[in-house]
């Protein structure tokens, strides 16, 4: 939906909002609501960028070993009120990955390699 509103915002001087909203079947009130919320979206993006800088700094200070749980704890120690899921999302979006020290273990299921004796009835 936002791509439609972005298109309308780009071309509304040429064609007018009413016509551009009719073609993709979006409401004019929805477009104007989206336009009015632009400053809030920009402020949220700026907060995300500032938090991302903090996360990458903590990750770099740890030698690239801290993952999202430890980064979240470190952010809490610095006084930031942030959720672990938000830290995970920001780290994933910016390709910040902690070191995996543990080997992945697989449950061993024993498989018999020898064949048993055939049943006496021949089945």
PDB file of N, CA and C in Angstrom, residues 56-112:
ATOM      1  N   UNK A  56      25.829  -1.819  16.436  1.00  0.00           N
ATOM      2  CA  UNK A  56      27.061  -2.186  15.729  1.00  0.00           C
ATOM      3  C   UNK A  56      28.296  -1.834  16.551  1.00  0.00           C
ATOM      4  N   UNK A  57      28.218  -0.755  17.336  1.00  0.00           N
ATOM      5  CA  UNK A  57      29.350  -0.390  18.202  1.00  0.00           C
ATOM      6  C   UNK A  57      29.544  -1.448  19.293  1.00  0.00           C
ATOM      7  N   UNK A  58      28.458  -1.888  19.924  1.00  0.00           N
ATOM      8  CA  UNK A  58      28.544  -2.930  20.955  1.00  0.00           C
ATOM      9  C   UNK A  58      29.049  -4.225  20.340  1.00  0.00           C
ATOM     10  N   UNK A  59      28.556  -4.558  19.166  1.00  0.00           N
ATOM     11  CA  UNK A  59      28.971  -5.787  18.484  1.00  0.00           C
ATOM     12  C   UNK A  59      30.465  -5.728  18.143  1.00  0.00           C
ATOM     13  N   UNK A  60      30.921  -4.580  17.664  1.00  0.00           N
ATOM     14  CA  UNK A  60      32.338  -4.430  17.316  1.00  0.00           C
ATOM     15  C   UNK A  60      33.221  -4.464  18.564  1.00  0.00           C
ATOM     16  N   UNK A  61      32.761  -3.852  19.661  1.00  0.00           N
ATOM     17  CA  UNK A  61      33.546  -3.854  20.905  1.00  0.00           C
ATOM     18  C   UNK A  61      33.698  -5.255  21.472  1.00  0.00           C
ATOM     19  N   UNK A  62      32.743  -6.130  21.176  1.00  0.00           N
ATOM     20  CA  UNK A  62      32.827  -7.507  21.670  1.00  0.00           C
ATOM     21  C   UNK A  62      33.682  -8.379  20.755  1.00  0.00           C
ATOM     22  N   UNK A  63      34.234  -7.799  19.719  1.00  0.00           N
ATOM     23  CA  UNK A  63      35.036  -8.578  18.782  1.00  0.00           C
ATOM     24  C   UNK A  63      34.177  -9.361  17.810  1.00  0.00           C
ATOM     25  N   UNK A  64      32.948  -8.922  17.644  1.00  0.00           N
ATOM     26  CA  UNK A  64      32.043  -9.597  16.714  1.00  0.00           C
ATOM     27  C   UNK A  64      31.437 -10.862  17.267  1.00  0.00           C
ATOM     28  N   UNK A  65      31.488 -11.028  18.599  1.00  0.00           N
ATOM     29  CA  UNK A  65      30.996 -12.266  19.183  1.00  0.00           C
ATOM     30  C   UNK A  65      29.584 -12.153  19.729  1.00  0.00           C
ATOM     31  N   UNK A  66      29.148 -10.976  20.142  1.00  0.00           N
ATOM     32  CA  UNK A  66      27.845 -10.837  20.782  1.00  0.00           C
ATOM     33  C   UNK A  66      26.718 -10.994  19.775  1.00  0.00           C
ATOM     34  N   UNK A  67      25.728 -11.766  20.168  1.00  0.00           N
ATOM     35  CA  UNK A  67      24.502 -11.890  19.394  1.00  0.00           C
ATOM     36  C   UNK A  67      23.439 -10.985  20.000  1.00  0.00           C
ATOM     37  N   UNK A  68      22.208 -11.153  19.567  1.00  0.00           N
ATOM     38  CA  UNK A  68      21.142 -10.249  20.018  1.00  0.00           C
ATOM     39  C   UNK A  68      20.859 -10.314  21.519  1.00  0.00           C
ATOM     40  N   UNK A  69      20.917 -11.485  22.176  1.00  0.00           N
ATOM     41  CA  UNK A  69      20.645 -11.465  23.618  1.00  0.00           C
ATOM     42  C   UNK A  69      21.665 -10.649  24.409  1.00  0.00           C
ATOM     43  N   UNK A  70      22.945 -10.828  24.116  1.00  0.00           N
ATOM     44  CA  UNK A  70      23.979 -10.085  24.840  1.00  0.00           C
ATOM     45  C   UNK A  70      23.976  -8.606  24.475  1.00  0.00           C
ATOM     46  N   UNK A  71      23.698  -8.305  23.212  1.00  0.00           N
ATOM     47  CA  UNK A  71      23.615  -6.902  22.802  1.00  0.00           C
ATOM     48  C   UNK A  71      22.461  -6.228  23.534  1.00  0.00           C
ATOM     49  N   UNK A  72      21.344  -6.924  23.683  1.00  0.00           N
ATOM     50  CA  UNK A  72      20.191  -6.367  24.393  1.00  0.00           C
ATOM     51  C   UNK A  72      20.531  -6.091  25.843  1.00  0.00           C
ATOM     52  N   UNK A  73      21.218  -7.014  26.493  1.00  0.00           N
ATOM     53  CA  UNK A  73      21.623  -6.811  27.883  1.00  0.00           C
ATOM     54  C   UNK A  73      22.551  -5.606  27.983  1.00  0.00           C
ATOM     55  N   UNK A  74      23.476  -5.490  27.056  1.00  0.00           N
ATOM     56  CA  UNK A  74      24.417  -4.360  27.061  1.00  0.00           C
ATOM     57  C   UNK A  74      23.677  -3.038  26.852  1.00  0.00           C
ATOM     58  N   UNK A  75      22.691  -3.032  25.986  1.00  0.00           N
ATOM     59  CA  UNK A  75      21.883  -1.832  25.778  1.00  0.00           C
ATOM     60  C   UNK A  75      21.116  -1.466  27.044  1.00  0.00           C
ATOM     61  N   UNK A  76      20.618  -2.473  27.757  1.00  0.00           N
ATOM     62  CA  UNK A  76      19.913  -2.219  29.013  1.00  0.00           C
ATOM     63  C   UNK A  76      20.860  -1.620  30.049  1.00  0.00           C
ATOM     64  N   UNK A  77      22.112  -2.087  30.079  1.00  0.00           N
ATOM     65  CA  UNK A  77      23.097  -1.529  31.001  1.00  0.00           C
ATOM     66  C   UNK A  77      23.410  -0.070  30.669  1.00  0.00           C
ATOM     67  N   UNK A  78      23.306   0.268  29.395  1.00  0.00           N
ATOM     68  CA  UNK A  78      23.554   1.653  28.975  1.00  0.00           C
ATOM     69  C   UNK A  78      22.328   2.540  29.159  1.00  0.00           C
ATOM     70  N   UNK A  79      21.210   1.952  29.588  1.00  0.00           N
ATOM     71  CA  UNK A  79      20.023   2.739  29.875  1.00  0.00           C
ATOM     72  C   UNK A  79      18.999   2.789  28.761  1.00  0.00           C
ATOM     73  N   UNK A  80      19.206   2.045  27.704  1.00  0.00           N
ATOM     74  CA  UNK A  80      18.245   2.037  26.595  1.00  0.00           C
ATOM     75  C   UNK A  80      17.121   1.059  26.909  1.00  0.00           C
ATOM     76  N   UNK A  81      15.899   1.474  26.670  1.00  0.00           N
ATOM     77  CA  UNK A  81      14.752   0.589  26.842  1.00  0.00           C
ATOM     78  C   UNK A  81      14.396   0.034  25.471  1.00  0.00           C
ATOM     79  N   UNK A  82      14.840  -1.176  25.224  1.00  0.00           N
ATOM     80  CA  UNK A  82      14.639  -1.780  23.904  1.00  0.00           C
ATOM     81  C   UNK A  82      14.317  -3.254  24.080  1.00  0.00           C
ATOM     82  N   UNK A  83      13.490  -3.759  23.199  1.00  0.00           N
ATOM     83  CA  UNK A  83      13.068  -5.148  23.223  1.00  0.00           C
ATOM     84  C   UNK A  83      14.072  -6.014  22.462  1.00  0.00           C
ATOM     85  N   UNK A  84      14.231  -7.255  22.911  1.00  0.00           N
ATOM     86  CA  UNK A  84      15.154  -8.183  22.242  1.00  0.00           C
ATOM     87  C   UNK A  84      14.751  -8.422  20.791  1.00  0.00           C
ATOM     88  N   UNK A  85      13.449  -8.476  20.525  1.00  0.00           N
ATOM     89  CA  UNK A  85      12.986  -8.731  19.162  1.00  0.00           C
ATOM     90  C   UNK A  85      13.361  -7.577  18.233  1.00  0.00           C
ATOM     91  N   UNK A  86      13.316  -6.358  18.740  1.00  0.00           N
ATOM     92  CA  UNK A  86      13.705  -5.207  17.923  1.00  0.00           C
ATOM     93  C   UNK A  86      15.200  -5.266  17.619  1.00  0.00           C
ATOM     94  N   UNK A  87      15.996  -5.645  18.619  1.00  0.00           N
ATOM     95  CA  UNK A  87      17.444  -5.789  18.405  1.00  0.00           C
ATOM     96  C   UNK A  87      17.704  -6.876  17.370  1.00  0.00           C
ATOM     97  N   UNK A  88      16.986  -7.996  17.466  1.00  0.00           N
ATOM     98  CA  UNK A  88      17.151  -9.074  16.487  1.00  0.00           C
ATOM     99  C   UNK A  88      16.829  -8.596  15.083  1.00  0.00           C
ATOM    100  N   UNK A  89      15.729  -7.858  14.955  1.00  0.00           N
ATOM    101  CA  UNK A  89      15.313  -7.382  13.633  1.00  0.00           C
ATOM    102  C   UNK A  89      16.339  -6.424  13.044  1.00  0.00           C
ATOM    103  N   UNK A  90      16.830  -5.505  13.846  1.00  0.00           N
ATOM    104  CA  UNK A  90      17.815  -4.535  13.354  1.00  0.00           C
ATOM    105  C   UNK A  90      19.110  -5.243  12.981  1.00  0.00           C
ATOM    106  N   UNK A  91      19.540  -6.198  13.807  1.00  0.00           N
ATOM    107  CA  UNK A  91      20.765  -6.934  13.486  1.00  0.00           C
ATOM    108  C   UNK A  91      20.591  -7.739  12.203  1.00  0.00           C
ATOM    109  N   UNK A  92      19.429  -8.339  12.030  1.00  0.00           N
ATOM    110  CA  UNK A  92      19.174  -9.127  10.820  1.00  0.00           C
ATOM    111  C   UNK A  92      19.148  -8.237   9.581  1.00  0.00           C
ATOM    112  N   UNK A  93      18.511  -7.070   9.675  1.00  0.00           N
ATOM    113  CA  UNK A  93      18.425  -6.161   8.534  1.00  0.00           C
ATOM    114  C   UNK A  93      19.787  -5.630   8.125  1.00  0.00           C
ATOM    115  N   UNK A  94      20.672  -5.468   9.074  1.00  0.00           N
ATOM    116  CA  UNK A  94      21.982  -4.878   8.785  1.00  0.00           C
ATOM    117  C   UNK A  94      23.109  -5.912   8.753  1.00  0.00           C
ATOM    118  N   UNK A  95      22.737  -7.187   8.714  1.00  0.00           N
ATOM    119  CA  UNK A  95      23.687  -8.303   8.611  1.00  0.00           C
ATOM    120  C   UNK A  95      24.748  -8.282   9.704  1.00  0.00           C
ATOM    121  N   UNK A  96      24.325  -8.045  10.937  1.00  0.00           N
ATOM    122  CA  UNK A  96      25.208  -8.115  12.096  1.00  0.00           C
ATOM    123  C   UNK A  96      24.934  -9.455  12.763  1.00  0.00           C
ATOM    124  N   UNK A  97      25.943 -10.335  12.758  1.00  0.00           N
ATOM    125  CA  UNK A  97      25.748 -11.694  13.251  1.00  0.00           C
ATOM    126  C   UNK A  97      26.796 -11.999  14.300  1.00  0.00           C
ATOM    127  N   UNK A  98      26.364 -12.576  15.401  1.00  0.00           N
ATOM    128  CA  UNK A  98      27.285 -12.989  16.449  1.00  0.00           C
ATOM    129  C   UNK A  98      27.971 -14.283  16.080  1.00  0.00           C
ATOM    130  N   UNK A  99      29.001 -14.619  16.856  1.00  0.00           N
ATOM    131  CA  UNK A  99      29.749 -15.836  16.600  1.00  0.00           C
ATOM    132  C   UNK A  99      29.046 -17.028  17.218  1.00  0.00           C
ATOM    133  N   UNK A 100      29.008 -18.131  16.503  1.00  0.00           N
ATOM    134  CA  UNK A 100      28.408 -19.371  16.987  1.00  0.00           C
ATOM    135  C   UNK A 100      29.546 -20.286  17.426  1.00  0.00           C
ATOM    136  N   UNK A 101      29.709 -20.453  18.736  1.00  0.00           N
ATOM    137  CA  UNK A 101      30.818 -21.255  19.232  1.00  0.00           C
ATOM    138  C   UNK A 101      30.471 -22.732  19.377  1.00  0.00           C
ATOM    139  N   UNK A 102      29.232 -23.006  19.650  1.00  0.00           N
ATOM    140  CA  UNK A 102      28.854 -24.394  19.885  1.00  0.00           C
ATOM    141  C   UNK A 102      28.618 -25.119  18.563  1.00  0.00           C
ATOM    142  N   UNK A 103      29.078 -26.342  18.540  1.00  0.00           N
ATOM    143  CA  UNK A 103      28.799 -27.157  17.373  1.00  0.00           C
ATOM    144  C   UNK A 103      27.375 -27.634  17.435  1.00  0.00           C
ATOM    145  N   UNK A 104      26.805 -27.814  16.304  1.00  0.00           N
ATOM    146  CA  UNK A 104      25.443 -28.316  16.249  1.00  0.00           C
ATOM    147  C   UNK A 104      25.485 -29.824  16.442  1.00  0.00           C
ATOM    148  N   UNK A 105      24.743 -30.308  17.398  1.00  0.00           N
ATOM    149  CA  UNK A 105      24.743 -31.738  17.669  1.00  0.00           C
ATOM    150  C   UNK A 105      23.487 -32.355  17.085  1.00  0.00           C
ATOM    151  N   UNK A 106      23.646 -33.532  16.581  1.00  0.00           N
ATOM    152  CA  UNK A 106      22.525 -34.280  16.028  1.00  0.00           C
ATOM    153  C   UNK A 106      22.315 -35.504  16.898  1.00  0.00           C
ATOM    154  N   UNK A 107      21.081 -35.799  17.124  1.00  0.00           N
ATOM    155  CA  UNK A 107      20.777 -36.983  17.915  1.00  0.00           C
ATOM    156  C   UNK A 107      21.151 -38.217  17.100  1.00  0.00           C
ATOM    157  N   UNK A 108      21.936 -39.066  17.691  1.00  0.00           N
ATOM    158  CA  UNK A 108      22.396 -40.265  16.987  1.00  0.00           C
ATOM    159  C   UNK A 108      21.347 -41.361  17.122  1.00  0.00           C
ATOM    160  N   UNK A 109      20.897 -41.834  15.996  1.00  0.00           N
ATOM    161  CA  UNK A 109      19.945 -42.946  15.976  1.00  0.00           C
ATOM    162  C   UNK A 109      20.699 -44.165  15.460  1.00  0.00           C
ATOM    163  N   UNK A 110      20.848 -45.176  16.315  1.00  0.00           N
ATOM    164  CA  UNK A 110      21.618 -46.352  15.868  1.00  0.00           C
ATOM    165  C   UNK A 110      20.874 -47.109  14.770  1.00  0.00           C
ATOM    166  N   UNK A 111      21.627 -47.481  13.778  1.00  0.00           N
ATOM    167  CA  UNK A 111      21.079 -48.235  12.659  1.00  0.00           C
ATOM    168  C   UNK A 111      21.791 -49.579  12.611  1.00  0.00           C
ATOM    169  N   UNK A 112      21.022 -50.629  12.571  1.00  0.00           N
ATOM    170  CA  UNK A 112      21.608 -51.957  12.518  1.00  0.00           C
ATOM    171  C   UNK A 112      22.102 -52.234  11.105  1.00  0.00           C
TER     172      UNK A 112
END
